[in-house]
RNA sequence: GUGGAUGUAGUUCAAUGGCAGAGCACCGGAUUGUGGUUCCGGGCGUUGUGGGUUCGAGUCCCAUCUUCCACCCCA
């Protein structure tokens, strides 16, 4: 006799990996709503969708996003395939789009190429509300023009989308981080400024001082804030062309009546950004309050191996959008409901129902029914709960006469109609 | 990666170390073909998981996982 350990029979309790989640059947319509709405807005601006793989060679990200950033240093899911090639689950969407733009020569016809995407991204980070290890981003990329109008248009697109969803409690902040020359000049200025305060800065800021002095600007430690009180801004270190560009972007936003504020402290986390940087902020969201961010990346295409072409884009997280919609008590699409709920009573009617319901569905109507429920009462209850517009009541009398009772569940009114009329 | 909380029924929450409960939701019924309201009835859930202390653990201790808050980072 074989003795089985009890554990052999007890199924392990599986759960989703930390920081990931299932989009459940009862919620998926919300996601569909967000994505459909975004697709519509993007198309209105004449952007076209791209779908890239969820993994790419790891050096695409290292070279573009920048190997000093946390995303690259600490947060990438890297793996090796059977031939030893090293890949990463994409931590962001811009690098893959630019890779595809270069690889497929999407700019071949000259001018501006306008692309959007929606899909999961992956970062190994400590989860929090609005921050996940697998999260869903949508975004756009406009490659091939340096014109400041494009910057404004990209901001306008996200603005339109958020408005379309009904959101009101968000702010648009813009800044310019300048070209690499301006940026370097500013970094030097910051180092000069902070040098005398090194002993007073917090440990994090000491690291920032070496790695990315701009980040000291938005440190939350009071002592650091105090030190930063009189710090010069990037805007003071923009060269003539970068400054002119920034002024144009702002004037276009004003013309389009998009409210915004200039926040000289905006620092983008990815190394490829140049000139325009912007964020959409929802201050009711807690720590993870950015509901969209982006900027210009005029050197990225060349960096990835293409012909030197300017570009700009943004990305936003769908999870934070859902939090924002909840926060403002806004409707998030609608749970799909059937037009008809079919109710069958009596032996003949029930037998004949399979065919009739099937024919209704062939004809394009959404119909629900439940053969397991027998009494009229329980089926009526089910019809009510399903949210159907009409109940179709079909008993043996109706079966004999080849008719059905159509009851409007909202008004309670009912009429007898022939099956031939129902299914032409 | 750092610090701090959390976990009990589908869900929101109760339960001095002593029989695991309630609201909502759900299912069934209120004399045989009409839903929503009302009334009646229906709860053994590995108390996240694994150890330990104890006569006895949802409750105390340790470990672990999850989620949450802040930092960090960012969407």
PDB file of N, CA and C in Angstrom, chain A residues 27 29-31 33-34 165 321-327 329-335:
ATOM      1  N   UNK A  27     -14.310  43.849 -13.634  1.00  0.00           N
ATOM      2  CA  UNK A  27     -13.693  45.178 -13.751  1.00  0.00           C
ATOM      3  C   UNK A  27     -13.145  45.484 -15.134  1.00  0.00           C
ATOM      4  N   UNK A  29     -14.254  45.915 -17.971  1.00  0.00           N
ATOM      5  CA  UNK A  29     -14.883  46.928 -18.814  1.00  0.00           C
ATOM      6  C   UNK A  29     -14.320  48.326 -18.540  1.00  0.00           C
ATOM      7  N   UNK A  30     -13.854  48.541 -17.314  1.00  0.00           N
ATOM      8  CA  UNK A  30     -13.266  49.845 -16.988  1.00  0.00           C
ATOM      9  C   UNK A  30     -11.983  50.081 -17.784  1.00  0.00           C
ATOM     10  N   UNK A  31     -11.198  49.011 -17.856  1.00  0.00           N
ATOM     11  CA  UNK A  31      -9.937  49.124 -18.603  1.00  0.00           C
ATOM     12  C   UNK A  31     -10.218  49.321 -20.078  1.00  0.00           C
ATOM     13  N   UNK A  33     -12.782  50.719 -21.314  1.00  0.00           N
ATOM     14  CA  UNK A  33     -13.272  52.082 -21.472  1.00  0.00           C
ATOM     15  C   UNK A  33     -12.113  53.087 -21.571  1.00  0.00           C
ATOM     16  N   UNK A  34     -11.153  52.934 -20.636  1.00  0.00           N
ATOM     17  CA  UNK A  34      -9.995  53.841 -20.644  1.00  0.00           C
ATOM     18  C   UNK A  34      -9.240  53.719 -21.967  1.00  0.00           C
ATOM     19  N   UNK A 165     -12.348  62.150 -20.023  1.00  0.00           N
ATOM     20  CA  UNK A 165     -12.746  61.238 -18.954  1.00  0.00           C
ATOM     21  C   UNK A 165     -13.537  61.971 -17.870  1.00  0.00           C
ATOM     22  N   UNK A 321      -4.833  56.597 -13.233  1.00  0.00           N
ATOM     23  CA  UNK A 321      -6.003  57.211 -13.854  1.00  0.00           C
ATOM     24  C   UNK A 321      -7.264  56.682 -13.178  1.00  0.00           C
ATOM     25  N   UNK A 322      -7.299  55.368 -12.943  1.00  0.00           N
ATOM     26  CA  UNK A 322      -8.454  54.764 -12.281  1.00  0.00           C
ATOM     27  C   UNK A 322      -8.605  55.327 -10.872  1.00  0.00           C
ATOM     28  N   UNK A 323      -7.481  55.499 -10.167  1.00  0.00           N
ATOM     29  CA  UNK A 323      -7.540  56.090  -8.826  1.00  0.00           C
ATOM     30  C   UNK A 323      -8.102  57.506  -8.904  1.00  0.00           C
ATOM     31  N   UNK A 324      -7.663  58.246  -9.919  1.00  0.00           N
ATOM     32  CA  UNK A 324      -8.137  59.627 -10.070  1.00  0.00           C
ATOM     33  C   UNK A 324      -9.634  59.667 -10.350  1.00  0.00           C
ATOM     34  N   UNK A 325     -10.088  58.765 -11.214  1.00  0.00           N
ATOM     35  CA  UNK A 325     -11.513  58.725 -11.556  1.00  0.00           C
ATOM     36  C   UNK A 325     -12.344  58.376 -10.331  1.00  0.00           C
ATOM     37  N   UNK A 326     -11.875  57.408  -9.551  1.00  0.00           N
ATOM     38  CA  UNK A 326     -12.540  57.050  -8.298  1.00  0.00           C
ATOM     39  C   UNK A 326     -12.590  58.248  -7.372  1.00  0.00           C
ATOM     40  N   UNK A 327     -11.454  58.912  -7.292  1.00  0.00           N
ATOM     41  CA  UNK A 327     -11.316  60.053  -6.402  1.00  0.00           C
ATOM     42  C   UNK A 327     -12.332  61.155  -6.720  1.00  0.00           C
ATOM     43  N   UNK A 329     -15.183  60.462  -8.173  1.00  0.00           N
ATOM     44  CA  UNK A 329     -16.475  59.779  -8.312  1.00  0.00           C
ATOM     45  C   UNK A 329     -17.032  59.814  -9.729  1.00  0.00           C
ATOM     46  N   UNK A 330     -16.158  59.662 -10.684  1.00  0.00           N
ATOM     47  CA  UNK A 330     -16.589  59.704 -12.076  1.00  0.00           C
ATOM     48  C   UNK A 330     -16.929  58.298 -12.558  1.00  0.00           C
ATOM     49  N   UNK A 331     -17.892  58.186 -13.471  1.00  0.00           N
ATOM     50  CA  UNK A 331     -18.211  56.871 -14.027  1.00  0.00           C
ATOM     51  C   UNK A 331     -17.048  56.374 -14.877  1.00  0.00           C
ATOM     52  N   UNK A 332     -16.795  55.087 -14.813  1.00  0.00           N
ATOM     53  CA  UNK A 332     -15.698  54.509 -15.582  1.00  0.00           C
ATOM     54  C   UNK A 332     -16.291  53.493 -16.531  1.00  0.00           C
ATOM     55  N   UNK A 333     -16.890  53.961 -17.606  1.00  0.00           N
ATOM     56  CA  UNK A 333     -17.526  53.060 -18.556  1.00  0.00           C
ATOM     57  C   UNK A 333     -18.756  52.422 -17.943  1.00  0.00           C
ATOM     58  N   UNK A 334     -19.251  51.401 -18.595  1.00  0.00           N
ATOM     59  CA  UNK A 334     -20.440  50.732 -18.100  1.00  0.00           C
ATOM     60  C   UNK A 334     -20.299  49.224 -18.242  1.00  0.00           C
ATOM     61  N   UNK A 335     -20.718  48.532 -17.215  1.00  0.00           N
ATOM     62  CA  UNK A 335     -20.750  47.074 -17.274  1.00  0.00           C
ATOM     63  C   UNK A 335     -21.694  46.672 -18.414  1.00  0.00           C
TER      64      UNK A 335
END
